[in-house]
CSV table of C-alpha atoms in Angstrom, one decimal:
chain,number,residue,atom,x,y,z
A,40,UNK,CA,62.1,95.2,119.8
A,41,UNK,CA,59.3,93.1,118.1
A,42,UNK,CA,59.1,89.6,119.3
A,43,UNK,CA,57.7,89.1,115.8
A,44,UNK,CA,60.3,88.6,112.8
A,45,UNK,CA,58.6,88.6,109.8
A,46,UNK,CA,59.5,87.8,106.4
A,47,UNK,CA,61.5,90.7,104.1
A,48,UNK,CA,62.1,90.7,100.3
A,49,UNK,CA,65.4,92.5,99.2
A,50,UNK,CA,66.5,94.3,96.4
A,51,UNK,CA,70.0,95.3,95.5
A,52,UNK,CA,71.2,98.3,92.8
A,53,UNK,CA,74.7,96.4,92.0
A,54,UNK,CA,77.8,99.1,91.3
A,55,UNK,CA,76.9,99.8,87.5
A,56,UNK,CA,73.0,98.7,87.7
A,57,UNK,CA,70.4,101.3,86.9
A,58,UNK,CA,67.7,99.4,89.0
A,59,UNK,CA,67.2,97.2,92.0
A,60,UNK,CA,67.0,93.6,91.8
A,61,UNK,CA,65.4,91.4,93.6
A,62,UNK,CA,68.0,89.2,95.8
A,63,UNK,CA,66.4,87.2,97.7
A,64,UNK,CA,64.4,87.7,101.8
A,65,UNK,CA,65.0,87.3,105.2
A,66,UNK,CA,63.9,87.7,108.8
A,67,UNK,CA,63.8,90.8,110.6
A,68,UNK,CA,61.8,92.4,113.6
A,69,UNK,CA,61.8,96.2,111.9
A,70,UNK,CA,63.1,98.0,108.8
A,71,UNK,CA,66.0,99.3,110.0
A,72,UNK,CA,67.2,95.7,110.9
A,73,UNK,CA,66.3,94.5,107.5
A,74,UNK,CA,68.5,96.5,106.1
A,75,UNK,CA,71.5,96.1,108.5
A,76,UNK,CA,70.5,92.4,107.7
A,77,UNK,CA,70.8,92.2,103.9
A,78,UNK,CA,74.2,94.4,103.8
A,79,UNK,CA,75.2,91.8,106.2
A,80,UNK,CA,73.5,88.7,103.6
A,81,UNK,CA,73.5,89.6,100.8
A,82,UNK,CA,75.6,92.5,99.9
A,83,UNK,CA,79.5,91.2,101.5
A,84,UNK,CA,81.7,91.4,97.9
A,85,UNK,CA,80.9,94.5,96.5
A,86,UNK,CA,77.3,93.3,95.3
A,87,UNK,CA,75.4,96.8,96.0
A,88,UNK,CA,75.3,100.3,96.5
A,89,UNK,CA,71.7,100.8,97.7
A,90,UNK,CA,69.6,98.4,99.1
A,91,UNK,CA,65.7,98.4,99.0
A,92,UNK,CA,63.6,96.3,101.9
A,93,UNK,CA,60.0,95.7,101.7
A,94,UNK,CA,57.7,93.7,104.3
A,95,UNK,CA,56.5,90.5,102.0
A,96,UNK,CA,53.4,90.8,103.1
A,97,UNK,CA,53.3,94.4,101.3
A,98,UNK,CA,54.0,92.7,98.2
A,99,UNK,CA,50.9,91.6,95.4
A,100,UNK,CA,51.7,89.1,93.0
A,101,UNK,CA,50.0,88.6,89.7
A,102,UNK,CA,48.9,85.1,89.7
A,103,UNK,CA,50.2,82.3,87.5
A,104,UNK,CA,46.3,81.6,86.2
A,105,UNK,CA,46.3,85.1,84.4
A,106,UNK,CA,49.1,84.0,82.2
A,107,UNK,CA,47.4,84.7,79.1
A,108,UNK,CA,45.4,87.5,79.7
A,109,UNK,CA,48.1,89.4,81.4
A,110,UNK,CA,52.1,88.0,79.2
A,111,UNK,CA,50.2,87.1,75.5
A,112,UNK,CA,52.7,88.4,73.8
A,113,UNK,CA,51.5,90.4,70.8
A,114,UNK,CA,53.8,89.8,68.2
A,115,UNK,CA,51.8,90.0,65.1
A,116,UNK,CA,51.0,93.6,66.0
A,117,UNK,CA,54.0,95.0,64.8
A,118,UNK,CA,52.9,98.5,65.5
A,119,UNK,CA,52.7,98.1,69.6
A,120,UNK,CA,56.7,97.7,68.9
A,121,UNK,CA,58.7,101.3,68.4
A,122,UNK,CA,61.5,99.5,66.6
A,123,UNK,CA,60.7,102.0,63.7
A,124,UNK,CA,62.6,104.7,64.9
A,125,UNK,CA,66.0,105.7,64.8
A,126,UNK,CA,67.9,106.6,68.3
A,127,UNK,CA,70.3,109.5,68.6
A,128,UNK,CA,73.7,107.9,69.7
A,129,UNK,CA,73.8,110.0,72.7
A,130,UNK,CA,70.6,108.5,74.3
A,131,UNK,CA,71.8,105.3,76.6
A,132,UNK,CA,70.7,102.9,78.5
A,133,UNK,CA,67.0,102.5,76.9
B,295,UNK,CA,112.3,102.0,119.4
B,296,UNK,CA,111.3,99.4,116.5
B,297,UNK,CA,110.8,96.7,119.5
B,298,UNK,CA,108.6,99.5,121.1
B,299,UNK,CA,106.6,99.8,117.1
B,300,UNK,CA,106.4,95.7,117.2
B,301,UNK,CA,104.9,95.1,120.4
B,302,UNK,CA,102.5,98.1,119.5
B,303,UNK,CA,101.6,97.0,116.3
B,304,UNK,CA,101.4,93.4,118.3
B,305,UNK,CA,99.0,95.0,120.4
B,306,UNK,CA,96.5,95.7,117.5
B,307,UNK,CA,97.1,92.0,116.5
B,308,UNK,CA,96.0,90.9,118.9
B,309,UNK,CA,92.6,92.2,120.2
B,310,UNK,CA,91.5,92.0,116.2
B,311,UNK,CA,92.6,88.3,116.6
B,312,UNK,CA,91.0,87.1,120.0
B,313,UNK,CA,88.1,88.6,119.5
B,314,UNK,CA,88.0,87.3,115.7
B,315,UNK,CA,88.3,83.7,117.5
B,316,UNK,CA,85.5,84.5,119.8
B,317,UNK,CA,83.0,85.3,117.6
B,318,UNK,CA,84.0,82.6,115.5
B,319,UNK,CA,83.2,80.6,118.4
B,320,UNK,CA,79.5,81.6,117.3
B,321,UNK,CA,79.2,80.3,113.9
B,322,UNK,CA,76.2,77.9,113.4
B,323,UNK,CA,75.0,78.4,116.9
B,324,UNK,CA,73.3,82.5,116.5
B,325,UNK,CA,69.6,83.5,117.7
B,326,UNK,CA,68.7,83.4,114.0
B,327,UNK,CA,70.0,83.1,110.4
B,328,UNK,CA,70.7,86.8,110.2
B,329,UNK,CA,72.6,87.6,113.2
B,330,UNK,CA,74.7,84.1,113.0
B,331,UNK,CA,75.8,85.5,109.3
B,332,UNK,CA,76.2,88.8,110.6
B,333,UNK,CA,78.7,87.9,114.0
B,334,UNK,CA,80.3,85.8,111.1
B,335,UNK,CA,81.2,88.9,108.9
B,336,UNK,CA,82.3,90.4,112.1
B,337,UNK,CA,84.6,88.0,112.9
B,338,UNK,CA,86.1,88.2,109.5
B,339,UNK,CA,86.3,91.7,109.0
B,340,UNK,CA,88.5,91.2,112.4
B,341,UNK,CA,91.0,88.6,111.1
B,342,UNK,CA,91.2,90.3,108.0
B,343,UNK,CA,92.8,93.3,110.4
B,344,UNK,CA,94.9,91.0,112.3
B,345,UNK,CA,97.0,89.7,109.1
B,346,UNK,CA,97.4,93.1,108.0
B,347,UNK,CA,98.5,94.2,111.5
B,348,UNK,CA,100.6,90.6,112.2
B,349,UNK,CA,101.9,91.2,108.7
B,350,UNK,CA,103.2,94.7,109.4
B,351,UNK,CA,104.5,93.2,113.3
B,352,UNK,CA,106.5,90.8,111.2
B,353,UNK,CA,108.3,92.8,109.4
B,354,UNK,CA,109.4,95.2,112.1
B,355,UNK,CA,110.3,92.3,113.9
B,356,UNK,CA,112.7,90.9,110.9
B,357,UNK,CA,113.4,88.0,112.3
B,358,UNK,CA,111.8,86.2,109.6
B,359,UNK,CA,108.7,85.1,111.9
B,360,UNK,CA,105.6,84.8,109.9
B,361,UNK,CA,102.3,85.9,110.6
B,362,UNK,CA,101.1,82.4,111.3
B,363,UNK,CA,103.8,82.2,113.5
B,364,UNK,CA,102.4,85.1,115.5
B,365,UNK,CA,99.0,84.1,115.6
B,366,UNK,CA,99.4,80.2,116.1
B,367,UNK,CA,103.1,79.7,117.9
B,368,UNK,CA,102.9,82.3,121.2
B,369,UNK,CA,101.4,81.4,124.3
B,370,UNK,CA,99.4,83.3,126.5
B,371,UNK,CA,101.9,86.0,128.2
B,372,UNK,CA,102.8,86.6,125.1
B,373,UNK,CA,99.2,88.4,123.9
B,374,UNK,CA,98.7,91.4,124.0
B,375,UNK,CA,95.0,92.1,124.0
B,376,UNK,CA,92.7,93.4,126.6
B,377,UNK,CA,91.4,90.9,128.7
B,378,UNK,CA,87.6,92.1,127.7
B,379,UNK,CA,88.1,90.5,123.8
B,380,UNK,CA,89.3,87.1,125.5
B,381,UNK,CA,86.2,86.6,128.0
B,382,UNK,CA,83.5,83.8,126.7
B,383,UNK,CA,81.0,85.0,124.8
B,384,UNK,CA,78.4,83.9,127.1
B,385,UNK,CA,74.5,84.4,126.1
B,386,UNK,CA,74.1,86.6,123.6
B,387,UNK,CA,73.2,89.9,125.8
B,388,UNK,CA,77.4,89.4,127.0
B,389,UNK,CA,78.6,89.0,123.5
B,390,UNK,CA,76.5,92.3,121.8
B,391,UNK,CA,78.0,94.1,125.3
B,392,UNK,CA,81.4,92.6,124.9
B,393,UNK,CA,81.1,93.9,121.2
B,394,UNK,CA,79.6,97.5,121.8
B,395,UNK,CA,82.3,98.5,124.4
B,396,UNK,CA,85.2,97.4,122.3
B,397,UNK,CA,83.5,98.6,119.3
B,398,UNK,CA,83.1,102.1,120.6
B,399,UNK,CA,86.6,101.9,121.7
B,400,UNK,CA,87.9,100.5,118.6
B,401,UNK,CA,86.5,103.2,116.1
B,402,UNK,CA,87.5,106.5,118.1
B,403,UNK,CA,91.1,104.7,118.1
B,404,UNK,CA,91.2,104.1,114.7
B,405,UNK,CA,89.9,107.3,113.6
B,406,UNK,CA,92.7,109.1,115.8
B,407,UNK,CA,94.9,105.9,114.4
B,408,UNK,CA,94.5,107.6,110.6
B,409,UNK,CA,96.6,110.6,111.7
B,410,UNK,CA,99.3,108.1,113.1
B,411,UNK,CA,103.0,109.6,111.6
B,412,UNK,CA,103.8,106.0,110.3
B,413,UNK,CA,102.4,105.4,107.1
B,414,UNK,CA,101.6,101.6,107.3
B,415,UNK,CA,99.9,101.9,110.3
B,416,UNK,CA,97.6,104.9,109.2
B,417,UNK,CA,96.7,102.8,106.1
B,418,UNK,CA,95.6,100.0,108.4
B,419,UNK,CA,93.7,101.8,110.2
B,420,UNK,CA,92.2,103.8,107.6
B,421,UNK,CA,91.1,100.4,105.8
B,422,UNK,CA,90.2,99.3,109.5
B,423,UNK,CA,88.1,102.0,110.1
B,424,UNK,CA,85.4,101.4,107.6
B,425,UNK,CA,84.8,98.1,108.8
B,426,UNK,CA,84.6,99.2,112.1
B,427,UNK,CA,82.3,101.8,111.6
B,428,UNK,CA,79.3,99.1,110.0
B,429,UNK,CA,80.2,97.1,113.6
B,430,UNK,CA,79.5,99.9,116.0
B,431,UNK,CA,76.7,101.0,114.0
B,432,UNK,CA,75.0,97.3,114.7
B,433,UNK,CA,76.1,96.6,118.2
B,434,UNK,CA,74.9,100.2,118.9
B,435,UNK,CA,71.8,99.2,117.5
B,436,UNK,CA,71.6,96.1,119.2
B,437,UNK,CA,72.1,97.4,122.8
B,438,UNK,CA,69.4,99.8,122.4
B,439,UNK,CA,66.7,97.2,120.7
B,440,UNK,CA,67.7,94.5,123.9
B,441,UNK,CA,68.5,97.0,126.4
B,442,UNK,CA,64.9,98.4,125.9
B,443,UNK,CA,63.2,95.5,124.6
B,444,UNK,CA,61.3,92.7,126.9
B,445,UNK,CA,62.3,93.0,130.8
B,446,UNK,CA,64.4,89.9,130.4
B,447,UNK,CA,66.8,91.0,127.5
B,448,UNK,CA,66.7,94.4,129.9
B,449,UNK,CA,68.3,92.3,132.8
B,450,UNK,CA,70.6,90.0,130.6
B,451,UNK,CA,72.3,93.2,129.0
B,452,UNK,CA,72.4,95.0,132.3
B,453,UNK,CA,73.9,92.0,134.3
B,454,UNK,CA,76.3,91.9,131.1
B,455,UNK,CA,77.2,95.5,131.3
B,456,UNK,CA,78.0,95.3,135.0
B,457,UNK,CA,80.1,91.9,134.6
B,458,UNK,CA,82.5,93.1,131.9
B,459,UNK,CA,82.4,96.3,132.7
B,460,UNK,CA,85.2,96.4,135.2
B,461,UNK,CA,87.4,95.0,132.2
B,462,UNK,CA,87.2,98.4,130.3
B,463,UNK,CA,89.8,100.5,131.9
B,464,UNK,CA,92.8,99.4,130.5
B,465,UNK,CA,91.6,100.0,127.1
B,466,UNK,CA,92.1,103.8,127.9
B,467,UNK,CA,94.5,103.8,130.8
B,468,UNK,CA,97.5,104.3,128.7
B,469,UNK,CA,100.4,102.2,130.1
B,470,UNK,CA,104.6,103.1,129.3
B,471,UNK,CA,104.4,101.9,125.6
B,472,UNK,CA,101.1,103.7,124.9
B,473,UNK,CA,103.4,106.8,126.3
B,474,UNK,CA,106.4,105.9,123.9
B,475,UNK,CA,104.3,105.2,121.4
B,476,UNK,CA,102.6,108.5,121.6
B,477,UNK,CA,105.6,110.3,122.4
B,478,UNK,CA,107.0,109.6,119.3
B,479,UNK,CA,103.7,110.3,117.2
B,480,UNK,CA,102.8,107.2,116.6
B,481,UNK,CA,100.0,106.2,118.7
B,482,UNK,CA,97.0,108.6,119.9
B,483,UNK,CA,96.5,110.2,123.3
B,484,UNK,CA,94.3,107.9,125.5
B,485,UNK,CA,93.2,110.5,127.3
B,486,UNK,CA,90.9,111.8,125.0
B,487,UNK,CA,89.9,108.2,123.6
B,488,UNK,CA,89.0,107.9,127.1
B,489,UNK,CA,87.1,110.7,127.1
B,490,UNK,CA,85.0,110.1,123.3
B,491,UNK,CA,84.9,106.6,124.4
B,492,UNK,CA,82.8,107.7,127.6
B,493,UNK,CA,80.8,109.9,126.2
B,494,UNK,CA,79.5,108.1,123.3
B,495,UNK,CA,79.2,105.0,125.3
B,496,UNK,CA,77.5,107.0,127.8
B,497,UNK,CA,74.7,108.2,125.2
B,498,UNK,CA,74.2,104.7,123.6
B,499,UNK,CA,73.5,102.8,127.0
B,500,UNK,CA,70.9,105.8,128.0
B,501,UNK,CA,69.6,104.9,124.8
B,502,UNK,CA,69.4,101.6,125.6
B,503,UNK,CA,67.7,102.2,129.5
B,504,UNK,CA,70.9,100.8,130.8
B,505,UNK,CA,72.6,102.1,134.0
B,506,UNK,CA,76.3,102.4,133.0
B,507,UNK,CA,78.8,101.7,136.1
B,508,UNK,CA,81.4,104.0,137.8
B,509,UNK,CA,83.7,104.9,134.9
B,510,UNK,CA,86.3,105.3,138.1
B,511,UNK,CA,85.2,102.3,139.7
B,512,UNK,CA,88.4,99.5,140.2
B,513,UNK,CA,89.7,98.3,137.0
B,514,UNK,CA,91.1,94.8,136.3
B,515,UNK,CA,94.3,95.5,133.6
B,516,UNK,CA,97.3,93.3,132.8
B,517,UNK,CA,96.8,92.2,129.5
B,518,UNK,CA,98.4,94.5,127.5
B,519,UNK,CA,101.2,93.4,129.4
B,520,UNK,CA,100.1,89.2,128.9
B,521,UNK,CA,99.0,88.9,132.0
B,522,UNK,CA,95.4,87.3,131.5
B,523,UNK,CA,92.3,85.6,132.6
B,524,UNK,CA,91.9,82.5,133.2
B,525,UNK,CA,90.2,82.0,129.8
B,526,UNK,CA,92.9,82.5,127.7
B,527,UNK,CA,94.9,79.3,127.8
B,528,UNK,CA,92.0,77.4,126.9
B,529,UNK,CA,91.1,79.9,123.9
B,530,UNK,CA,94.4,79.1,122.5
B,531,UNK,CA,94.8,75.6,123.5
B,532,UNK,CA,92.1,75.3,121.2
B,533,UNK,CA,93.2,77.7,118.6
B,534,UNK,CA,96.4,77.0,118.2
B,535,UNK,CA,96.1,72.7,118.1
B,536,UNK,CA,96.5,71.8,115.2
B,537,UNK,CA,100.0,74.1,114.7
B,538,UNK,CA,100.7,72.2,118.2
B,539,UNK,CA,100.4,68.9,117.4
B,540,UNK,CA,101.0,68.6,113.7
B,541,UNK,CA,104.2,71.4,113.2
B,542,UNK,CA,104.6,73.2,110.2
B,543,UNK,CA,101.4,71.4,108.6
B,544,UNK,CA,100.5,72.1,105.2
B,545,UNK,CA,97.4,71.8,103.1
């Protein structure tokens, strides 16, 4: 086993979810631990039926300086928006 | 017969219970964050078991004892659980071993336990049994990663194997209520718990680079018939107090 514990981010599919969210990290030599780890943390009343782990070091953030070139939201461009077009009853969850 | 069912279903009780108080014994004081919530879980999924098995010896019993009662008004030669749940919990390389042997025992029981011809105790056990899977899987897991980890956790979890192991063998010696109880459909064979219970722990430890003792080698046994270690009066002394000293407390 490692001696080294590094840092894990973890995300949870919840019971009816359609993706996984991010719940929160912990400490853990190897994957396999991580995992045995967050059912143990983060999953104990029914939070989750599939858990994701990922090494936080694996993990790229956008940074909070490229606010506005990244998030400027472009409202005024009503065409980037397909609120336009009717949806069929039987298509869910979009 | 139904005295025979209570102090079988007593039996159960127990072991979930003392070990439950052991781990507990943990809680704030783990290697790290994870492990200190996970023995935590552990030791509830275990008291969760006792109250449904104490709940179930209560009312065979029908003398209108509680399961508080049970738990928190007996004294020592009055358990029932194997004397391996009621040893300290030592460093952590004896409480993953404690764990792991009575784990492996535990789940082959209760899956033999779902088949049992009374109804209330197959439930149990079949509610049991999920727990009890999730903590073999992780003391499994754990032997392995310290049994073949750094030559330290190596020695700690072989001296650990070789201290409690002579504690095993009256977990699957079967004694005259384990006959009865059998006998009458109840109970499984300990024979061939024995024999799943060997071979399984046999497989993990090789896993794990540990040398696994004489499974014929002397035994120590009396505490599925309450006689125990010397640990167990102070393990209740401090469990039971407050019922001691304050009677019939209420908050």
């Amino acid at each position: 086993m490692s001696k080294e514990w590094p840092l894990w981010e973890v995300f949870i599919r919840s019971q009816h979810g359609l993706a996984h969210k991010h719940v929160g990290s912990l400490h853990a030599p190897d994957a396999e631990m991580a995992i045995n780890h967050a059912r143990d943390v983060y999953t104990r009343r029914n939070e989750g039926v599939s858990i994701w782990v990922a090494r936080a070091g694996d993990i790229f953030a956008s940074s909070p300086g490229d606010k506005e070139a990244l998030f400027e939201p472009s409202d005024s461009k009503v065409y980037r928006h397909p609120t336009f077009f009717p949806m069929p009853e039987e298509v869910k969850n979009l | 017969m139904s005295d025979d069912k209570f102090n079988y279903v007593l039996r159960l009780a127990d072991n979930a219970l003392i070990l439950s108080q052991r781990l507990s014994q943990w809680c704030g004081k783990g290697p790290a964050l994870e492990e200190d919530m996970a023995l935590t879980n552990v030791a509830l999924d275990l008291i969760g078991q006792a109250r449904l098995w104490y709940a179930y010896a209560a009312e065979l019993e029908g003398k209108g004892r509680t399961e508080d009662d049970l738990a928190f008004l007996r004294d020592a030669h009055q358990f029932h659980n194997f004397l391996l749940l009621e040893q300290p919990n030592g460093n952590y390389a004896d409480t993953m071993t404690r764990q792991f042997l009575f784990d492996a025992w535990h789940y082959h029981y209760l899956q033999a336990l779902c088949a049992s011809g009374d109804e209330r105790i197959a439930a149990i056990a079949a509610k049991s049994l999920k727990e009890v899977t999730y903590h073999l899987r992780r003391s499994s897991d754990l032997l392995v990663r310290l049994g073949d980890g750094s030559d330290l956790s190596h020695q700690l979890m072989q001296a650990a194997l070789d201290e409690l192991w002579r504690f095993t063998g009256e977990m699957s010696v079967a004694d005259e209520l384990d006959l009865a109880m059998h006998g009458a459909g109840i109970a499984p064979d300990l024979a061939m718990i024995r024999q799943a219970w060997v071979a399984h722990v046999a497989s993990v430890a090789a896993d794990a680079t540990l040398r696994l003792p004489d499974a014929n080698s002397w035994m120590h046994k009396g505490g599925k018939q309450g006689v125990h270690t010397e640990h167990m009066g102070y393990l209740l002394a401090e469990m039971q107090f407050l019922q001691r000293a304050y009677p019939g407390a209420q908050w």
